[in-house]
């Protein structure tokens, strides 16, 4: 009896040893060069919440080419519905209470209206202007509660400004098509018929 | 004591009186050391052990990840990379980064903002190499009627033209990474445990596939590979972690790990990065200035099924 077990054990050991020798031969050292993630260094505004600078479309810049005290379109403080030039903008923000010059600087369209300190706001800091009306949301956004941030949870973040997600002229978030639903678990045909 | 008692009771093969069958075989093999039939049976059983288990001998003798030494971990990673290279034809990174100091991960989800677009579901599938067929998705997006919070009345199969729909709200559910996780307690082999940074992980190679953890989890946060997972080689994510998104095998349980391969190197989880409405928040609970700490401090939060005392680190909150 004992000899039988011994033989079995020896057979098992032999096979395992053969496996070991095979593995040693094939254990080639593989180079562990991971894909070096090269991030494109875009110029950013050096503000509290740095964001990549987004140049305005060529057709409407510089604003001062048309807008200004002595230019073709002098400042007109009367609220108008139909615009001659910016026809792609249909203002749908704050009902009839708001219009262009409630946010845009009347004398220098390259900037936004100033805060109470009198300093004009740049377009990269538009969140300051948004915060004038939407104070609670602005404070939440500053703390990272409202809105989205990507990048690193303990390091450099990519900030999304208010206007990245909400078109300032039409700020309501647009509905979107959902991704497909999960597959239903398999059910027998007779059960399917009952439902 | 028990061992001694059993050996004294004479149940060991040496002391046992031989049965008729064995008597006959002894008579036969008196002349030879071993007859042909016994040898073949023994060899077949040993070979079968390797063939049926469909795993290499290294995998077979591999230790639990928590008990492995540094060298063993390195060898295992090397073996896994070779296996994945053979299977998918790509060079994989199998990370083994440990938990960061003074870190306890927490997650918050604004159910008021969620629009139920399921972008997180598919970003998670891509990032974490989940099986496409049979389908495994770590995130379930439940749709409730307004004013109803009964999970039994919710559905995950909604498919309208556009979301959000009027009169409904959405609540994504995934692993809640409980501080008092029932799933880790029931594991008979300790193949799943809570890491020091609060992530509940699975050692897929140690998992025996008993699915006790799935029965214990009240959030349906765990998934079982009933069949060999199918992932197209072109869409596989090669940046992986041993305890996270490395390709799984049949008959093991898997789950959300907060994208352990990303968060351990400082990145946000994939679902946070992809959410189009910014409803998903992630951060360090021990840092009072983190987003998650500010949410818990300033907003109205709740935890799913808090009456079960699972103490999830996944918070749902109302931003306004």
Tab-separated table of C-alpha atoms in Angstrom:
chain	number	residue	atom	x	y	z
A	1	UNK	CA	0.000	0.000	0.000
A	2	UNK	CA	2.639	2.462	1.090
A	3	UNK	CA	4.706	1.908	-1.998
A	4	UNK	CA	1.695	2.743	-4.162
A	5	UNK	CA	1.265	6.143	-2.513
A	6	UNK	CA	4.980	6.760	-2.782
A	7	UNK	CA	4.939	6.135	-6.500
A	8	UNK	CA	1.968	8.438	-6.971
A	9	UNK	CA	3.742	11.179	-5.075
A	10	UNK	CA	6.905	10.758	-7.103
A	11	UNK	CA	4.918	10.952	-10.340
A	12	UNK	CA	3.285	14.181	-9.226
A	13	UNK	CA	6.622	15.697	-8.220
A	14	UNK	CA	8.111	14.742	-11.566
A	15	UNK	CA	5.379	16.434	-13.508
A	16	UNK	CA	5.617	19.557	-11.383
A	17	UNK	CA	9.377	19.696	-11.853
A	18	UNK	CA	8.912	19.486	-15.602
A	19	UNK	CA	6.499	22.418	-15.424
A	20	UNK	CA	9.004	24.428	-13.410
A	21	UNK	CA	11.744	23.915	-15.984
A	22	UNK	CA	9.387	24.988	-18.780
A	23	UNK	CA	8.424	28.173	-16.986
A	24	UNK	CA	12.033	29.151	-16.278
A	25	UNK	CA	12.856	28.990	-19.956
A	26	UNK	CA	9.918	31.166	-20.990
A	27	UNK	CA	10.270	33.721	-18.221
A	28	UNK	CA	11.578	36.438	-20.474
A	29	UNK	CA	12.087	39.796	-18.922
A	30	UNK	CA	9.621	42.147	-20.501
A	31	UNK	CA	10.365	45.806	-20.782
A	32	UNK	CA	8.005	47.785	-18.591
A	33	UNK	CA	7.952	50.937	-20.614
A	34	UNK	CA	4.467	52.281	-20.113
A	35	UNK	CA	2.988	54.651	-22.578
A	36	UNK	CA	4.370	58.019	-21.623
A	37	UNK	CA	1.354	60.256	-21.363
A	38	UNK	CA	2.378	63.503	-22.918
A	39	UNK	CA	-0.009	66.224	-21.977
A	40	UNK	CA	-0.334	69.127	-24.301
A	41	UNK	CA	0.636	72.246	-22.450
A	42	UNK	CA	-1.965	74.783	-23.494
A	43	UNK	CA	-1.581	78.364	-22.352
A	44	UNK	CA	-3.833	79.072	-19.404
A	45	UNK	CA	-5.065	82.172	-17.674
A	46	UNK	CA	-3.108	82.660	-14.480
A	47	UNK	CA	-6.158	83.152	-12.305
A	48	UNK	CA	-7.622	81.537	-9.220
A	49	UNK	CA	-9.211	78.900	-11.449
A	50	UNK	CA	-6.855	78.588	-14.407
A	51	UNK	CA	-8.566	77.567	-17.615
A	52	UNK	CA	-7.217	77.184	-21.143
A	53	UNK	CA	-7.591	80.432	-23.029
A	54	UNK	CA	-10.275	80.182	-25.646
A	55	UNK	CA	-9.948	82.751	-28.410
A	56	UNK	CA	-13.222	84.216	-29.611
A	57	UNK	CA	-14.234	83.454	-33.211
A	58	UNK	CA	-12.299	85.440	-35.796
A	59	UNK	CA	-15.477	87.057	-37.123
A	60	UNK	CA	-16.349	88.868	-33.925
A	61	UNK	CA	-12.921	89.838	-32.677
A	62	UNK	CA	-11.685	92.334	-31.806
A	63	UNK	CA	-14.934	93.672	-30.407
A	64	UNK	CA	-13.608	97.203	-30.517
A	65	UNK	CA	-13.388	97.076	-34.283
A	66	UNK	CA	-17.111	97.724	-34.390
A	67	UNK	CA	-18.098	98.665	-30.867
A	68	UNK	CA	-16.861	101.855	-29.335
A	69	UNK	CA	-17.706	105.469	-28.792
A	70	UNK	CA	-16.696	106.611	-32.288
A	71	UNK	CA	-17.359	103.365	-34.222
A	72	UNK	CA	-20.193	102.107	-36.401
A	73	UNK	CA	-22.228	100.843	-33.514
A	74	UNK	CA	-22.375	103.478	-30.822
A	75	UNK	CA	-23.618	102.417	-27.413
A	76	UNK	CA	-27.371	102.266	-27.386
A	77	UNK	CA	-28.852	101.518	-23.982
A	78	UNK	CA	-32.269	100.719	-25.350
A	79	UNK	CA	-33.234	97.038	-25.056
A	80	UNK	CA	-33.748	95.506	-28.507
A	81	UNK	CA	-34.961	92.030	-29.464
A	82	UNK	CA	-33.708	91.788	-33.056
A	83	UNK	CA	-29.998	92.369	-33.511
A	84	UNK	CA	-28.447	93.315	-36.830
A	85	UNK	CA	-25.163	91.486	-36.432
A	86	UNK	CA	-25.116	88.791	-33.736
A	87	UNK	CA	-28.044	86.939	-35.237
A	88	UNK	CA	-26.893	83.574	-33.912
A	89	UNK	CA	-27.521	84.751	-30.370
A	90	UNK	CA	-31.061	84.390	-29.123
A	91	UNK	CA	-30.956	85.609	-25.573
A	92	UNK	CA	-32.839	83.195	-23.318
A	93	UNK	CA	-31.453	84.100	-19.927
A	94	UNK	CA	-33.430	85.788	-17.185
A	95	UNK	CA	-36.499	86.470	-19.275
A	96	UNK	CA	-36.992	90.100	-20.303
A	97	UNK	CA	-34.996	91.366	-17.345
A	98	UNK	CA	-31.609	90.947	-19.025
A	99	UNK	CA	-29.999	92.040	-22.225
A	100	UNK	CA	-26.484	92.446	-23.705
A	101	UNK	CA	-25.230	95.362	-21.655
A	102	UNK	CA	-26.220	93.743	-18.351
A	103	UNK	CA	-23.110	91.573	-18.722
A	104	UNK	CA	-20.993	93.069	-21.531
A	105	UNK	CA	-19.072	96.251	-20.882
A	106	UNK	CA	-20.698	99.106	-22.839
A	107	UNK	CA	-17.446	100.983	-23.522
A	108	UNK	CA	-15.086	98.063	-24.062
A	109	UNK	CA	-16.662	94.883	-25.363
A	110	UNK	CA	-13.463	92.916	-24.818
A	111	UNK	CA	-14.430	92.822	-21.174
A	112	UNK	CA	-17.424	92.160	-18.997
A	113	UNK	CA	-19.077	94.525	-16.560
A	114	UNK	CA	-17.036	95.302	-13.450
A	115	UNK	CA	-17.704	94.165	-9.921
A	116	UNK	CA	-18.322	96.789	-7.241
A	117	UNK	CA	-14.546	97.402	-7.053
A	118	UNK	CA	-14.722	99.031	-10.509
A	119	UNK	CA	-12.272	96.633	-12.180
A	120	UNK	CA	-13.536	95.105	-15.406
A	121	UNK	CA	-13.871	91.338	-15.612
A	122	UNK	CA	-12.018	89.362	-18.249
A	123	UNK	CA	-13.764	86.610	-20.157
A	124	UNK	CA	-11.576	83.993	-18.426
A	125	UNK	CA	-13.049	85.128	-15.107
A	126	UNK	CA	-16.654	85.248	-16.214
A	127	UNK	CA	-17.623	83.216	-13.128
A	128	UNK	CA	-17.204	86.376	-11.066
A	129	UNK	CA	-19.941	88.026	-13.075
A	130	UNK	CA	-22.168	84.930	-12.907
A	131	UNK	CA	-21.725	84.998	-9.138
A	132	UNK	CA	-23.265	88.455	-8.963
A	133	UNK	CA	-26.703	86.939	-9.501
A	134	UNK	CA	-26.103	83.256	-8.757
A	135	UNK	CA	-24.253	83.672	-5.472
A	136	UNK	CA	-25.072	80.341	-3.830
A	137	UNK	CA	-24.255	78.373	-6.948
A	138	UNK	CA	-21.047	80.355	-7.370
A	139	UNK	CA	-19.929	79.526	-3.821
A	140	UNK	CA	-20.746	75.860	-4.389
A	141	UNK	CA	-18.800	75.900	-7.631
A	142	UNK	CA	-15.811	77.540	-5.923
A	143	UNK	CA	-15.809	74.702	-3.385
A	144	UNK	CA	-16.097	72.119	-6.136
A	145	UNK	CA	-19.621	71.047	-5.170
A	146	UNK	CA	-21.406	72.432	-8.226
A	147	UNK	CA	-19.974	71.746	-11.637
A	148	UNK	CA	-17.296	69.449	-12.830
A	149	UNK	CA	-13.591	69.095	-12.271
A	150	UNK	CA	-11.247	66.624	-13.855
A	151	UNK	CA	-7.574	65.873	-13.523
A	152	UNK	CA	-6.242	64.967	-10.108
A	153	UNK	CA	-8.247	64.695	-6.885
A	154	UNK	CA	-5.179	65.683	-4.845
A	155	UNK	CA	-3.296	67.804	-7.355
A	156	UNK	CA	-3.665	69.865	-10.483
A	157	UNK	CA	-7.244	70.077	-11.634
A	158	UNK	CA	-8.918	71.089	-14.864
A	159	UNK	CA	-11.658	73.549	-14.052
A	160	UNK	CA	-14.872	73.903	-15.954
A	161	UNK	CA	-16.218	77.433	-15.820
A	162	UNK	CA	-19.924	78.232	-15.691
A	163	UNK	CA	-19.890	79.034	-19.404
A	164	UNK	CA	-18.174	75.767	-20.316
A	165	UNK	CA	-21.393	73.885	-19.583
A	166	UNK	CA	-24.018	76.650	-19.665
A	167	UNK	CA	-24.232	78.839	-22.747
A	168	UNK	CA	-24.482	82.280	-21.119
A	169	UNK	CA	-27.061	83.381	-23.682
A	170	UNK	CA	-29.126	80.222	-23.230
A	171	UNK	CA	-28.001	78.698	-19.956
A	172	UNK	CA	-30.435	75.812	-19.509
A	173	UNK	CA	-28.676	72.471	-19.734
A	174	UNK	CA	-29.678	70.664	-22.916
A	175	UNK	CA	-31.279	67.211	-22.788
A	176	UNK	CA	-29.302	64.417	-24.399
A	177	UNK	CA	-29.851	60.918	-25.701
A	178	UNK	CA	-29.090	58.268	-23.091
A	179	UNK	CA	-26.692	55.395	-23.677
A	180	UNK	CA	-28.343	52.002	-24.296
A	181	UNK	CA	-29.905	50.248	-21.297
A	182	UNK	CA	-28.378	47.057	-19.928
A	183	UNK	CA	-29.397	43.745	-21.441
A	184	UNK	CA	-32.176	41.990	-19.622
A	185	UNK	CA	-31.251	38.696	-18.046
A	186	UNK	CA	-32.190	35.630	-20.044
A	187	UNK	CA	-35.693	34.370	-19.381
A	188	UNK	CA	-37.490	31.356	-20.838
A	189	UNK	CA	-39.882	32.141	-23.669
A	190	UNK	CA	-42.947	31.034	-21.733
A	191	UNK	CA	-42.051	33.395	-18.895
A	192	UNK	CA	-41.470	36.242	-21.362
A	193	UNK	CA	-44.928	35.696	-22.811
A	194	UNK	CA	-46.521	36.116	-19.412
A	195	UNK	CA	-45.018	39.558	-18.908
B	1	UNK	CA	-5.801	17.761	20.760
B	2	UNK	CA	-8.204	16.946	17.985
B	3	UNK	CA	-5.463	15.647	15.729
B	4	UNK	CA	-4.096	13.394	18.414
B	5	UNK	CA	-7.515	11.992	19.193
B	6	UNK	CA	-8.225	11.143	15.578
B	7	UNK	CA	-4.932	9.354	15.127
B	8	UNK	CA	-5.506	7.371	18.307
B	9	UNK	CA	-8.954	6.291	17.173
B	10	UNK	CA	-7.232	4.332	14.412
B	11	UNK	CA	-8.843	5.918	11.384
B	12	UNK	CA	-5.547	6.451	9.552
B	13	UNK	CA	-5.002	4.233	6.520
B	14	UNK	CA	-2.060	2.485	8.121
B	15	UNK	CA	-4.038	1.060	11.039
B	16	UNK	CA	-7.249	0.424	9.190
B	17	UNK	CA	-8.026	-3.246	8.560
B	18	UNK	CA	-7.782	-3.862	4.797
B	19	UNK	CA	-11.020	-4.324	2.892
B	20	UNK	CA	-11.665	-7.167	0.502
B	21	UNK	CA	-10.891	-5.093	-2.540
B	22	UNK	CA	-7.577	-3.915	-1.214
B	23	UNK	CA	-6.703	-7.436	-0.101
B	24	UNK	CA	-7.112	-8.627	-3.641
B	25	UNK	CA	-5.015	-5.784	-5.059
B	26	UNK	CA	-2.260	-6.470	-2.554
B	27	UNK	CA	-2.252	-10.103	-3.557
B	28	UNK	CA	-1.944	-9.109	-7.192
B	29	UNK	CA	0.831	-6.580	-6.716
B	30	UNK	CA	2.890	-8.689	-4.378
B	31	UNK	CA	5.273	-9.500	-7.173
B	32	UNK	CA	5.342	-6.105	-8.869
B	33	UNK	CA	5.763	-2.835	-7.062
B	34	UNK	CA	2.815	-1.249	-8.812
B	35	UNK	CA	0.417	-2.445	-11.418
B	36	UNK	CA	-0.249	-0.602	-14.628
B	37	UNK	CA	-3.857	0.412	-13.801
B	38	UNK	CA	-2.947	2.103	-10.523
B	39	UNK	CA	-0.114	4.013	-12.143
B	40	UNK	CA	-2.294	5.252	-14.984
B	41	UNK	CA	-5.029	6.320	-12.596
B	42	UNK	CA	-2.552	8.229	-10.444
B	43	UNK	CA	-0.891	9.972	-13.355
B	44	UNK	CA	-4.239	10.886	-14.888
B	45	UNK	CA	-5.483	12.354	-11.649
B	46	UNK	CA	-2.398	14.540	-11.279
B	47	UNK	CA	-2.528	15.671	-14.901
B	48	UNK	CA	-6.250	16.247	-14.606
B	49	UNK	CA	-5.674	18.533	-11.659
B	50	UNK	CA	-3.820	20.907	-13.974
B	51	UNK	CA	-5.925	20.345	-17.053
B	52	UNK	CA	-9.358	20.804	-15.478
B	53	UNK	CA	-8.390	23.805	-13.363
B	54	UNK	CA	-7.306	25.561	-16.610
B	55	UNK	CA	-4.645	27.553	-14.819
B	56	UNK	CA	-0.892	27.418	-14.779
B	57	UNK	CA	0.888	25.840	-11.866
B	58	UNK	CA	2.160	29.254	-10.759
B	59	UNK	CA	-1.388	30.459	-10.544
B	60	UNK	CA	-2.304	27.291	-8.729
B	61	UNK	CA	0.241	27.782	-5.959
B	62	UNK	CA	-0.084	31.571	-5.834
B	63	UNK	CA	-0.613	33.090	-2.397
B	64	UNK	CA	-3.203	35.614	-1.245
B	65	UNK	CA	-2.133	39.091	-2.353
B	66	UNK	CA	-2.010	40.347	1.233
B	67	UNK	CA	0.449	37.610	2.236
B	68	UNK	CA	2.719	37.824	-0.782
B	69	UNK	CA	6.255	39.076	-0.414
B	70	UNK	CA	7.633	41.757	-2.693
B	71	UNK	CA	9.407	39.208	-4.866
B	72	UNK	CA	6.300	37.073	-5.153
B	73	UNK	CA	4.274	40.101	-6.206
B	74	UNK	CA	6.871	40.992	-8.844
B	75	UNK	CA	6.887	37.445	-10.208
B	76	UNK	CA	3.100	37.361	-10.272
B	77	UNK	CA	2.888	40.674	-12.093
B	78	UNK	CA	5.433	39.456	-14.625
B	79	UNK	CA	3.451	36.263	-15.180
B	80	UNK	CA	0.178	38.172	-15.570
B	81	UNK	CA	1.720	40.571	-18.080
B	82	UNK	CA	2.924	37.624	-20.115
B	83	UNK	CA	-0.509	36.006	-19.994
B	84	UNK	CA	-2.265	39.189	-21.084
B	85	UNK	CA	0.267	39.763	-23.849
B	86	UNK	CA	-0.510	36.312	-25.192
B	87	UNK	CA	-4.245	36.830	-24.935
B	88	UNK	CA	-4.624	40.419	-26.146
B	89	UNK	CA	-1.340	41.076	-27.958
B	90	UNK	CA	-0.630	44.251	-25.993
B	91	UNK	CA	1.836	45.257	-23.304
B	92	UNK	CA	-0.007	45.664	-20.032
B	93	UNK	CA	0.887	47.643	-16.948
B	94	UNK	CA	-0.184	45.722	-13.855
B	95	UNK	CA	0.224	48.173	-11.002
B	96	UNK	CA	0.490	47.204	-7.361
B	97	UNK	CA	0.482	50.675	-5.807
B	98	UNK	CA	-0.425	50.609	-2.143
B	99	UNK	CA	-2.750	52.980	-0.321
B	100	UNK	CA	-1.592	56.580	0.080
B	101	UNK	CA	-0.881	57.959	3.536
B	102	UNK	CA	-3.707	59.727	5.406
B	103	UNK	CA	-6.243	58.904	2.738
B	104	UNK	CA	-9.769	57.595	3.080
B	105	UNK	CA	-11.684	57.737	-0.153
B	106	UNK	CA	-15.251	58.935	-0.246
B	107	UNK	CA	-17.700	59.506	-3.029
B	108	UNK	CA	-20.683	61.781	-3.378
B	109	UNK	CA	-23.391	61.866	-6.000
B	110	UNK	CA	-25.811	64.727	-6.558
B	111	UNK	CA	-29.076	62.970	-7.369
B	112	UNK	CA	-30.661	66.297	-8.153
B	113	UNK	CA	-28.212	66.892	-10.999
B	114	UNK	CA	-28.014	63.369	-12.406
B	115	UNK	CA	-29.871	63.192	-15.713
B	116	UNK	CA	-29.616	59.433	-16.150
B	117	UNK	CA	-27.585	59.495	-19.375
B	118	UNK	CA	-25.602	56.352	-18.432
B	119	UNK	CA	-22.333	57.865	-19.679
B	120	UNK	CA	-20.721	56.766	-16.399
B	121	UNK	CA	-21.842	53.186	-16.966
B	122	UNK	CA	-20.016	52.872	-20.260
B	123	UNK	CA	-16.969	54.871	-19.194
B	124	UNK	CA	-16.653	52.416	-16.313
B	125	UNK	CA	-16.979	49.422	-18.637
B	126	UNK	CA	-14.199	50.782	-20.875
B	127	UNK	CA	-11.905	51.763	-18.028
B	128	UNK	CA	-12.309	48.643	-15.936
B	129	UNK	CA	-12.228	46.015	-18.701
B	130	UNK	CA	-15.628	44.633	-17.914
B	131	UNK	CA	-16.989	41.790	-19.959
B	132	UNK	CA	-19.072	42.982	-22.908
B	133	UNK	CA	-20.744	39.632	-23.411
B	134	UNK	CA	-21.980	38.414	-20.973
B	135	UNK	CA	-22.582	41.981	-19.985
B	136	UNK	CA	-21.168	43.283	-16.717
B	137	UNK	CA	-21.746	46.883	-15.669
B	138	UNK	CA	-20.685	48.039	-12.227
B	139	UNK	CA	-23.076	51.007	-12.250
B	140	UNK	CA	-26.831	50.622	-12.328
B	141	UNK	CA	-28.793	53.796	-12.978
B	142	UNK	CA	-32.163	53.489	-11.269
B	143	UNK	CA	-35.060	55.599	-12.440
B	144	UNK	CA	-37.690	56.603	-9.891
B	145	UNK	CA	-40.972	58.408	-10.272
B	146	UNK	CA	-40.894	61.794	-8.608
B	147	UNK	CA	-41.952	61.456	-5.001
B	148	UNK	CA	-41.182	57.747	-4.814
B	149	UNK	CA	-38.083	56.350	-3.125
B	150	UNK	CA	-39.021	52.671	-3.096
B	151	UNK	CA	-36.214	50.745	-4.761
B	152	UNK	CA	-38.707	48.045	-5.739
B	153	UNK	CA	-40.541	50.515	-7.964
B	154	UNK	CA	-37.435	51.705	-9.778
B	155	UNK	CA	-36.252	50.486	-13.159
B	156	UNK	CA	-32.856	50.250	-14.847
B	157	UNK	CA	-34.177	49.469	-18.342
B	158	UNK	CA	-35.612	52.887	-19.198
B	159	UNK	CA	-34.833	53.931	-22.771
B	160	UNK	CA	-36.395	57.246	-23.801
B	161	UNK	CA	-35.331	59.459	-26.688
B	162	UNK	CA	-33.893	62.068	-24.397
B	163	UNK	CA	-33.037	62.386	-20.742
B	164	UNK	CA	-33.891	63.799	-18.264
B	165	UNK	CA	-37.555	62.881	-18.525
B	166	UNK	CA	-40.270	64.901	-16.887
B	167	UNK	CA	-41.580	63.397	-13.672
B	168	UNK	CA	-38.612	61.115	-13.041
B	169	UNK	CA	-35.334	61.270	-11.220
B	170	UNK	CA	-32.292	59.075	-11.464
B	171	UNK	CA	-30.053	57.425	-8.909
B	172	UNK	CA	-26.927	55.568	-9.981
B	173	UNK	CA	-25.965	52.733	-7.643
B	174	UNK	CA	-22.618	50.989	-7.525
B	175	UNK	CA	-20.377	49.524	-4.823
B	176	UNK	CA	-20.820	51.746	-1.775
B	177	UNK	CA	-17.417	50.859	-0.264
B	178	UNK	CA	-18.923	50.336	3.171
B	179	UNK	CA	-16.817	50.972	6.235
B	180	UNK	CA	-18.641	48.025	7.793
B	181	UNK	CA	-18.764	45.920	4.661
B	182	UNK	CA	-20.839	42.740	4.973
B	183	UNK	CA	-19.320	41.277	1.809
B	184	UNK	CA	-15.815	41.087	3.231
B	185	UNK	CA	-17.040	39.405	6.421
B	186	UNK	CA	-18.696	36.487	4.698
B	187	UNK	CA	-15.827	35.588	2.365
B	188	UNK	CA	-14.732	32.116	3.462
B	189	UNK	CA	-11.224	32.498	2.016
B	190	UNK	CA	-10.585	36.211	2.644
B	191	UNK	CA	-10.300	36.938	-1.039
B	192	UNK	CA	-11.964	40.310	-0.506
B	193	UNK	CA	-11.055	42.929	2.035
B	194	UNK	CA	-11.051	46.661	2.745
B	195	UNK	CA	-7.809	48.436	1.971
B	196	UNK	CA	-6.461	51.071	4.315
B	197	UNK	CA	-7.688	53.858	2.048
B	198	UNK	CA	-11.210	52.470	2.272
B	199	UNK	CA	-11.431	50.675	-1.071
B	200	UNK	CA	-13.044	47.240	-0.963
B	201	UNK	CA	-11.035	45.022	-3.309
B	202	UNK	CA	-11.015	41.442	-4.577
B	203	UNK	CA	-8.006	39.233	-5.228
B	204	UNK	CA	-9.376	37.520	-8.327
B	205	UNK	CA	-6.803	34.756	-8.168
B	206	UNK	CA	-7.758	33.905	-4.593
B	207	UNK	CA	-11.522	34.089	-5.151
B	208	UNK	CA	-13.173	30.651	-5.219
B	209	UNK	CA	-16.371	31.952	-6.784
B	210	UNK	CA	-18.758	30.939	-3.996
B	211	UNK	CA	-20.675	34.228	-4.358
B	212	UNK	CA	-21.341	34.560	-0.637
B	213	UNK	CA	-20.296	38.204	-0.934
B	214	UNK	CA	-22.909	38.806	-3.607
B	215	UNK	CA	-25.567	37.394	-1.326
B	216	UNK	CA	-24.342	39.543	1.546
B	217	UNK	CA	-24.205	42.827	-0.376
B	218	UNK	CA	-27.456	44.790	0.010
B	219	UNK	CA	-26.579	47.078	-2.919
B	220	UNK	CA	-26.024	44.413	-5.615
B	221	UNK	CA	-22.579	45.920	-6.000
B	222	UNK	CA	-20.805	42.738	-7.008
B	223	UNK	CA	-20.792	40.847	-10.267
B	224	UNK	CA	-19.946	37.268	-11.103
B	225	UNK	CA	-18.232	36.057	-14.261
B	226	UNK	CA	-20.550	33.218	-15.192
B	227	UNK	CA	-18.652	32.752	-18.443
B	228	UNK	CA	-15.224	33.624	-19.754
B	229	UNK	CA	-15.294	37.454	-20.095
B	230	UNK	CA	-15.250	38.731	-23.666
B	231	UNK	CA	-13.473	42.037	-24.292
B	232	UNK	CA	-12.462	43.171	-27.789
B	233	UNK	CA	-8.670	43.417	-27.912
B	234	UNK	CA	-8.783	46.874	-29.483
B	235	UNK	CA	-10.822	48.363	-26.656
B	236	UNK	CA	-8.962	46.835	-23.740
B	237	UNK	CA	-7.443	49.196	-21.196
B	238	UNK	CA	-3.822	48.214	-20.688
B	239	UNK	CA	-3.176	50.435	-17.674
B	240	UNK	CA	-4.315	48.156	-14.891
B	241	UNK	CA	-3.934	47.397	-11.211
B	242	UNK	CA	-3.634	43.968	-9.641
B	243	UNK	CA	-6.614	44.614	-7.347
B	244	UNK	CA	-8.530	46.575	-9.944
B	245	UNK	CA	-9.151	46.403	-13.649
B	246	UNK	CA	-6.771	43.684	-14.805
B	247	UNK	CA	-8.606	41.202	-17.010
B	248	UNK	CA	-10.627	38.757	-14.937
B	249	UNK	CA	-11.235	35.085	-15.502
B	250	UNK	CA	-14.336	32.940	-15.403
B	251	UNK	CA	-15.854	32.080	-12.026
B	252	UNK	CA	-14.614	35.058	-10.023
B	253	UNK	CA	-16.442	37.980	-8.465
B	254	UNK	CA	-15.608	41.536	-9.465
B	255	UNK	CA	-16.748	44.983	-8.397
B	256	UNK	CA	-16.185	48.732	-8.519
B	257	UNK	CA	-12.869	49.736	-6.964
B	258	UNK	CA	-13.228	53.518	-7.340
B	259	UNK	CA	-10.870	52.921	-10.312
B	260	UNK	CA	-8.051	51.919	-7.974
B	261	UNK	CA	-5.566	52.128	-10.856
B	262	UNK	CA	-6.439	55.804	-11.268
B	263	UNK	CA	-7.098	57.081	-7.744
B	264	UNK	CA	-3.938	55.553	-6.270
B	265	UNK	CA	-1.930	57.716	-8.660
B	266	UNK	CA	-4.001	60.820	-7.991
B	267	UNK	CA	-6.504	60.772	-10.834
B	268	UNK	CA	-10.263	61.008	-10.532
B	269	UNK	CA	-12.258	57.845	-11.209
B	270	UNK	CA	-13.447	57.424	-14.793
B	271	UNK	CA	-17.108	57.988	-13.888
B	272	UNK	CA	-16.267	61.352	-12.295
B	273	UNK	CA	-14.308	62.408	-15.364
B	274	UNK	CA	-17.064	61.548	-17.802
B	275	UNK	CA	-20.170	62.817	-15.988
B	276	UNK	CA	-21.561	65.565	-18.261
B	277	UNK	CA	-23.415	67.342	-15.441
B	278	UNK	CA	-20.731	67.083	-12.779
B	279	UNK	CA	-22.990	65.161	-10.416
B	280	UNK	CA	-20.194	62.850	-9.273
B	281	UNK	CA	-17.711	63.982	-6.651
B	282	UNK	CA	-14.721	62.162	-5.286
B	283	UNK	CA	-12.066	62.936	-2.722
B	284	UNK	CA	-10.330	62.309	0.553
B	285	UNK	CA	-12.611	62.180	3.575
B	286	UNK	CA	-9.708	62.907	5.930
B	287	UNK	CA	-8.876	66.192	4.193
B	288	UNK	CA	-11.208	68.911	5.555
B	289	UNK	CA	-10.698	71.042	2.428
B	290	UNK	CA	-11.594	68.360	-0.074
B	291	UNK	CA	-14.741	68.561	-2.157
B	292	UNK	CA	-16.240	65.529	-0.478
B	293	UNK	CA	-15.659	66.882	3.039
B	294	UNK	CA	-17.273	70.176	2.127
B	295	UNK	CA	-20.276	68.385	0.682
B	296	UNK	CA	-20.786	66.289	3.807
B	297	UNK	CA	-20.348	69.342	6.004
B	298	UNK	CA	-22.545	71.792	4.084
B	299	UNK	CA	-25.084	69.799	2.105
B	300	UNK	CA	-27.944	67.490	2.904
B	301	UNK	CA	-26.549	64.006	2.403
B	302	UNK	CA	-27.928	60.526	2.850
B	303	UNK	CA	-26.583	57.048	2.472
B	304	UNK	CA	-28.417	54.235	0.780
B	305	UNK	CA	-29.965	51.739	3.215
B	306	UNK	CA	-28.255	53.364	6.173
B	307	UNK	CA	-30.516	51.364	8.491
B	308	UNK	CA	-28.412	48.279	7.731
B	309	UNK	CA	-25.383	49.815	9.476
B	310	UNK	CA	-23.125	49.099	6.530
B	311	UNK	CA	-21.757	52.650	6.829
B	312	UNK	CA	-21.160	53.345	3.146
B	313	UNK	CA	-18.553	55.859	2.064
B	314	UNK	CA	-20.793	56.665	-0.895
B	315	UNK	CA	-22.997	59.659	-0.180
B	316	UNK	CA	-25.984	60.939	-2.094
B	317	UNK	CA	-26.605	64.631	-1.719
B	318	UNK	CA	-28.852	67.499	-2.757
B	319	UNK	CA	-26.824	70.483	-3.914
B	320	UNK	CA	-29.571	73.073	-3.615
